[in-house]
XYZ file of C-alpha atoms in Angstrom:
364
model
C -74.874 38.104 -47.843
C -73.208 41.437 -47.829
C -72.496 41.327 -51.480
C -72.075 44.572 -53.526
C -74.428 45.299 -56.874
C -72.085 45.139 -59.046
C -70.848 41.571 -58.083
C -74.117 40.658 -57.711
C -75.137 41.885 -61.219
C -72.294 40.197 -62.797
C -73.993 36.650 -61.641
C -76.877 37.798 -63.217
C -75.664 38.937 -66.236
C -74.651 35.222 -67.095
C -76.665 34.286 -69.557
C -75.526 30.262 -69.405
C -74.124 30.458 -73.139
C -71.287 28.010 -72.431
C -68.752 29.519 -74.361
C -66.605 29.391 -71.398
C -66.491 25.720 -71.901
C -64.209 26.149 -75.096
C -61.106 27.702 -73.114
C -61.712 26.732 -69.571
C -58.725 24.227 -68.946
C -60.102 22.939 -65.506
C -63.858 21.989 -67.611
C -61.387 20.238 -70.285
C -59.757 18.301 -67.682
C -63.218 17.701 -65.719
C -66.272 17.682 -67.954
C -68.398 18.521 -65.063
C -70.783 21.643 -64.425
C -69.755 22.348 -61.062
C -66.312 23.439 -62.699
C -67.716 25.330 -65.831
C -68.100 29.339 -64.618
C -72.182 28.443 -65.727
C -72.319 26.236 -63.334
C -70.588 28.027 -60.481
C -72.764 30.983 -61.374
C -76.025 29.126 -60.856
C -74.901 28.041 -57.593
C -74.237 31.550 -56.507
C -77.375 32.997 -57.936
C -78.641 30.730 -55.058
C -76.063 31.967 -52.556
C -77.181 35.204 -53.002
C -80.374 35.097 -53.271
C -80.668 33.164 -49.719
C -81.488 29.495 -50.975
C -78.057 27.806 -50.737
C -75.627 28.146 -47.777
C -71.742 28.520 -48.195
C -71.019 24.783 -47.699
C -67.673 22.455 -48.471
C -69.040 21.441 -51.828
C -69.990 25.134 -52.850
C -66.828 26.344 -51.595
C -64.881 23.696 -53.391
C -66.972 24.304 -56.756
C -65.667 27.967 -56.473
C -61.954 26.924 -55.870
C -61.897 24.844 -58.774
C -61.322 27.844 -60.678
C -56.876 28.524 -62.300
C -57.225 32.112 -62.148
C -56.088 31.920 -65.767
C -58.173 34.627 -66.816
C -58.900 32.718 -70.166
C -62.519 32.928 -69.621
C -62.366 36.962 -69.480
C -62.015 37.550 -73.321
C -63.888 34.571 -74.307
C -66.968 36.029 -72.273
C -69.985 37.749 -74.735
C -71.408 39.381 -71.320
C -67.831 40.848 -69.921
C -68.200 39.347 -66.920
C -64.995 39.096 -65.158
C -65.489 35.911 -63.378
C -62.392 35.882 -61.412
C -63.455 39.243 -59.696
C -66.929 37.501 -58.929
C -64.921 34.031 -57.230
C -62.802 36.727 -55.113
C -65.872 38.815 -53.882
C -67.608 35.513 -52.891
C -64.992 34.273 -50.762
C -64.201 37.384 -49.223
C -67.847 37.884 -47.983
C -67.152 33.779 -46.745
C -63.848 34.474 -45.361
C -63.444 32.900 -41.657
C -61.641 34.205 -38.941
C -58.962 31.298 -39.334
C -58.537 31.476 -43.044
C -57.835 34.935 -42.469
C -55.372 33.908 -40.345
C -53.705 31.493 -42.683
C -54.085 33.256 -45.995
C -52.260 36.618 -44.168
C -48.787 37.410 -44.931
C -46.874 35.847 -42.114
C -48.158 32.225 -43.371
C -47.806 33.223 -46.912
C -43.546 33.046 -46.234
C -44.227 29.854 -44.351
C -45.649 28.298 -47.367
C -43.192 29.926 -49.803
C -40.815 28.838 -47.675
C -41.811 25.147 -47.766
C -42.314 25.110 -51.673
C -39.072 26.005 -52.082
C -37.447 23.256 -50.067
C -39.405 20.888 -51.671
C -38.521 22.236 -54.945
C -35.083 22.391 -54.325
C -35.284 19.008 -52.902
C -36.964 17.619 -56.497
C -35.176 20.060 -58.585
C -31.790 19.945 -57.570
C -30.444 21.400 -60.915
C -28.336 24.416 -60.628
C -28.994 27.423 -62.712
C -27.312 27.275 -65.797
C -26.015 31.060 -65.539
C -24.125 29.928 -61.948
C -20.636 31.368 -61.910
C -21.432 33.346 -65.807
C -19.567 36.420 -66.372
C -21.504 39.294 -66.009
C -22.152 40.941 -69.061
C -23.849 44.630 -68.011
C -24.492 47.820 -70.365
C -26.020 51.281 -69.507
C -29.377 51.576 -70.123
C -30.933 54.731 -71.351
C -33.374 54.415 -68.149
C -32.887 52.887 -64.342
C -33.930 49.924 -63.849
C -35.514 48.142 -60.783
C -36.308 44.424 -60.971
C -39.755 43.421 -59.223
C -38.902 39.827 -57.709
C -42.172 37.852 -57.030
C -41.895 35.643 -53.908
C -42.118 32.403 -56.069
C -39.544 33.954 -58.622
C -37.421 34.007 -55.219
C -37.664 30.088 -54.984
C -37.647 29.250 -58.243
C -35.709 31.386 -60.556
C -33.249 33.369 -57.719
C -30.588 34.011 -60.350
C -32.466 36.161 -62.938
C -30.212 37.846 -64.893
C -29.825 40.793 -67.690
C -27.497 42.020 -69.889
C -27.801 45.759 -68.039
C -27.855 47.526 -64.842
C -30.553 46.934 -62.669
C -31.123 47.135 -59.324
C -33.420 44.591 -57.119
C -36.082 46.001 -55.915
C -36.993 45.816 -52.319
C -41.061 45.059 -52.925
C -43.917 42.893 -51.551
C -45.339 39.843 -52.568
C -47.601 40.930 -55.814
C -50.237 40.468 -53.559
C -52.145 37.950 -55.985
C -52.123 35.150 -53.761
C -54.383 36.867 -51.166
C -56.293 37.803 -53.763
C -57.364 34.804 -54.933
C -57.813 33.516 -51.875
C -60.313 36.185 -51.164
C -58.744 38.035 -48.260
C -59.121 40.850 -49.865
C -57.942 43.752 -46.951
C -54.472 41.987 -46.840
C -54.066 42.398 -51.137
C -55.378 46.216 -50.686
C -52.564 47.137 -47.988
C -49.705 44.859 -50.208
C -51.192 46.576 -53.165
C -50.945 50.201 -51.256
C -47.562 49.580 -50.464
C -46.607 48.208 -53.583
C -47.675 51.206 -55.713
C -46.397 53.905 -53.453
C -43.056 52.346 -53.855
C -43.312 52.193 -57.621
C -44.790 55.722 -57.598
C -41.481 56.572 -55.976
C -38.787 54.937 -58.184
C -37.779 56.538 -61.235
C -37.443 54.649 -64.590
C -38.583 51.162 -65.252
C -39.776 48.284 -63.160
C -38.281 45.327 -64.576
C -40.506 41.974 -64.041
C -39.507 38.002 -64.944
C -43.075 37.098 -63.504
C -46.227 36.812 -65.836
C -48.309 36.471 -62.572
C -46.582 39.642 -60.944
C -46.418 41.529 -63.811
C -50.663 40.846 -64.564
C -51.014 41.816 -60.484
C -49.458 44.757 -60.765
C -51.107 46.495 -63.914
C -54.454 46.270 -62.052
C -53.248 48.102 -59.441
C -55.175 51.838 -58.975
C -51.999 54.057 -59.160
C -52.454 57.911 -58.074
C -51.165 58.319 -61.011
C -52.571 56.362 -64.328
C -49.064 56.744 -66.334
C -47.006 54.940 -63.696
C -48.312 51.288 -65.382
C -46.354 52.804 -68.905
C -43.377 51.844 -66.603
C -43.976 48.400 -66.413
C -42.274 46.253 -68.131
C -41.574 42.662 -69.149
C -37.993 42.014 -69.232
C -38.264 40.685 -73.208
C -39.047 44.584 -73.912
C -35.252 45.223 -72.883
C -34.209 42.082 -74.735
C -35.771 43.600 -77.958
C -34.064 46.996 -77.774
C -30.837 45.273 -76.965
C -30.671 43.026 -80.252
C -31.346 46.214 -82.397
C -27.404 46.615 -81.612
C -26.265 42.887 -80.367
C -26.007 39.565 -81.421
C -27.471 36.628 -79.321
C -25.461 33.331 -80.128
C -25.828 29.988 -79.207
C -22.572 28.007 -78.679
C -24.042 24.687 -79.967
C -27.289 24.022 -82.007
C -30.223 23.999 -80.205
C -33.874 23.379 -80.589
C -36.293 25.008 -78.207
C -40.249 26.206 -77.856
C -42.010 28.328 -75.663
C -44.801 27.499 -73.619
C -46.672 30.805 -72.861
C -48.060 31.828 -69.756
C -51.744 32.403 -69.301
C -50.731 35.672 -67.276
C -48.077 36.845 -69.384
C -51.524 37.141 -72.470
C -53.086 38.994 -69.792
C -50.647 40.877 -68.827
C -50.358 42.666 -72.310
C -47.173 40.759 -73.932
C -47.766 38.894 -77.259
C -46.446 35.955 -77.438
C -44.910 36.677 -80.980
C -42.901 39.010 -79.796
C -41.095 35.893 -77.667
C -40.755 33.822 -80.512
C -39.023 37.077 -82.612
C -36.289 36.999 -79.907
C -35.707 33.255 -80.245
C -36.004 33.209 -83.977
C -33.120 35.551 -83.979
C -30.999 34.000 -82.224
C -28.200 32.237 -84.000
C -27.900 28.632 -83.894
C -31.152 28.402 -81.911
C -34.103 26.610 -84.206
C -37.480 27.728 -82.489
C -39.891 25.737 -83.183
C -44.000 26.393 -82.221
C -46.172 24.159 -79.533
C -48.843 23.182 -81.663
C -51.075 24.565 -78.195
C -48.570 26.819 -76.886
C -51.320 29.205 -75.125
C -52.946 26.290 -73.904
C -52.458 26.219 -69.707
C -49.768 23.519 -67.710
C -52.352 23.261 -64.689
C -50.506 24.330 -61.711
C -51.894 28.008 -61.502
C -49.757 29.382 -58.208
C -50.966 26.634 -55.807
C -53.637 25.122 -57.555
C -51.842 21.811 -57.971
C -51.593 21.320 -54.159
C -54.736 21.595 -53.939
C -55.963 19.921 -56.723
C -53.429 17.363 -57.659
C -55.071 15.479 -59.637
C -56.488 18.184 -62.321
C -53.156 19.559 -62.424
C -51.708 16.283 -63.744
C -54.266 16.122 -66.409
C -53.593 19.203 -67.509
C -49.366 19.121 -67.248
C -49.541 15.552 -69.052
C -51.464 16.980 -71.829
C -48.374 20.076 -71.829
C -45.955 17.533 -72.078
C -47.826 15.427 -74.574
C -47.093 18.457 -76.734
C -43.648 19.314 -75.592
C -42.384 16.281 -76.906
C -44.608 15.938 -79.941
C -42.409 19.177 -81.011
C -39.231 17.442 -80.870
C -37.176 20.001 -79.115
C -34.272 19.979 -77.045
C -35.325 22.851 -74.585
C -39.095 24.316 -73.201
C -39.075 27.798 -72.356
C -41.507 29.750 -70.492
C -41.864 32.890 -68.566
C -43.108 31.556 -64.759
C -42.270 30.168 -62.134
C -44.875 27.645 -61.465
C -45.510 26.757 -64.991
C -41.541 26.015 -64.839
C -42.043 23.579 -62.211
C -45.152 22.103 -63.956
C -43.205 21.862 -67.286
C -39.943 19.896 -64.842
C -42.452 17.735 -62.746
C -44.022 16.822 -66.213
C -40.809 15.760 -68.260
C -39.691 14.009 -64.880
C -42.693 11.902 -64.483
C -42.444 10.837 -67.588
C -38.562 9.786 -67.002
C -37.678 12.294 -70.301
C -33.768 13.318 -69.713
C -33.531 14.525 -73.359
C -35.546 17.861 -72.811
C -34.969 20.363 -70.738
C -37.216 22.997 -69.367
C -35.545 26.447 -68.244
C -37.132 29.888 -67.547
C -36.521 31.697 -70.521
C -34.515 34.583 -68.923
C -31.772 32.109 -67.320
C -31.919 30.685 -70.930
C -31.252 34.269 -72.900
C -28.585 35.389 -70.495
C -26.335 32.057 -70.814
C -25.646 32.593 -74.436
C -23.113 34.862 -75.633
C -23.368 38.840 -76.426
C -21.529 40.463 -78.639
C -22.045 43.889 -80.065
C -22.946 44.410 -83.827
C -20.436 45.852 -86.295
């Protein structure tokens, strides 16, 4: 195998601690070896060093992996595991999966998941037909729209100008899939256009907004221009109030991405806890992951309920009226959960439709 040192040093450096286990949502759903990142490792120890082939079962042991990025501060050794999964399949990439993990499939599929979320979800947005309510801000601002944000939450919203940018796909779903020369030209593309704006670039995406800071920018200061759209929503109720026109409960279930990504999740729960006649109360595992990780639950169904059932569990353990979050999939996970289990009282939104349907109004 045509595997780079580094990579291969990183399988190495495991030293088989287990430590992984304690945060590893896909080894707390399966309890099996082959899914713990020690496990993996000792399989590709063996890839590498020319005793095991790139089979099915080796290939699947590898998928069963979130992308959740949990298991990169919990490591003792630094080992950035993900990196290691994406290296590995790229060296096993086939002519055909090429093929259909390239771009012109990638719309396909985006395509289909949003008719068949539509067709599950039929729920429209709850800011439909709301009066825009814009301000100048003190810098442009361009709004990165992931292709699943697209799908899923097309009516994002603020309470300023912005303008929608015209970008790729984040590029973190040919990534992960390991075709790694398709990611490196989105990625190219990506960061010459952000090079070339001026001011901030506005995202409503954990996933996109992790993707993008890893990008290698000419320029090192360009990432101090990303932003997560709470940033603006912190600024902004310096000088406004956020009301609620009824009493509401709500929590927030926090994206694994959106911890990677830089943004602390108390800085969420600040903007809800000001917010009049909103009561925010805390998941009692609010960092803990709903399972669908992009397209992980098509693939792996079955983990993915384990994992949203035990998200729900503690959704409605917190008595609230409303769970908020901050992606797109975990959205759907958090709607597919509370339907399965028939629950009409609570309602899951994103929480940037949720901010922009309650009412603005300056401070004296």
């Amino acid at each position: 195998m045509n595997i780079d040192k580094k990579t291969e040093n990183d399988v190495i450096k495991c030293s088989r601690c287990g430590l992984c286990a304690e945060i590893c949502p896909v080894y707390k759903a399966k309890c099996t070896e082959n899914t713990l990142i020690r496990g993996k490792f000792l399989q590709l120890l063996g890839l590498i060093r020319g005793e095991l082939k790139w089979t099915k079962r080796l290939k699947s042991s590898v998928d069963y992996c979130l992308g959740c990025e949990k298991c990169k501060t919990q490591c003792p050794s630094g080992i950035e595991a993900i990196g290691v999964f994406e290296k590995i399949r790229y060296e096993n990439l086939t002519f055909f999966e090429k093929i259909f993990y390239g771009e012109f499939f990638l719309k396909m599929k985006i395509f289909a998941l949003k008719c068949f979320y539509r067709a599950k979800h039929p729920v429209k947005s709850i800011v439909l037909g709301k009066k825009h309510y814009v301000e100048k801000f003190n810098k442009n601002l361009i709004h990165f729209n992931g292709c699943l944000s697209k799908c899923i939450n097309p009516d994002f919203r603020l309470p300023f100008e912005f303008i929608r940018g015209d970008f790729e796909c984040c590029g973190i779903p040919f990534k992960s899939k390991g075709n790694l020369d398709v990611y490196r030209a989105v990625e190219a593309r990506n960061a010459e256009m952000i090079e070339n704006t001026d001011g901030l670039v506005v995202f409503n995406c954990a996933t996109c907004l992790s993707s993008v800071k890893s990008y290698k920018f000419n320029n090192p200061k360009t990432k101090d221009r990303l932003v997560f759209y709470t940033e603006l929503y912190k600024n902004f109720m310096q000088t406004h109030k956020i009301t609620s026109k009824r009493p509401v409960k709500v929590a927030f279930h926090n994206p694994c991405h959106l911890k990677s990504a830089g943004i602390q999740l108390s800085d969420i729960e600040n903007i809800l806890k000001n917010i009049e006649n909103v009561t925010y109360k805390s998941l009692e595992n609010p960092d803990e992951c709903c399972g669908f990780g992009g397209d992980f639950f098509t693939r792996h169904p079955r983990t993915a309920d384990i994992l949203s059932s035990k998200k729900i569990d503690d959704v409605i353990k917190t008595n609230v009226d409303i769970i908020l979050t901050a992606c797109p999939t975990c959205l759907w996970s958090l709607k597919y959960g509370l339907n399965k289990r028939k629950n009409r009282k609570i309602k899951a939104y994103d929480l940037a439709e949720f901010l922009y349907s309650l009412d603005f109004n300056k401070k004296e």
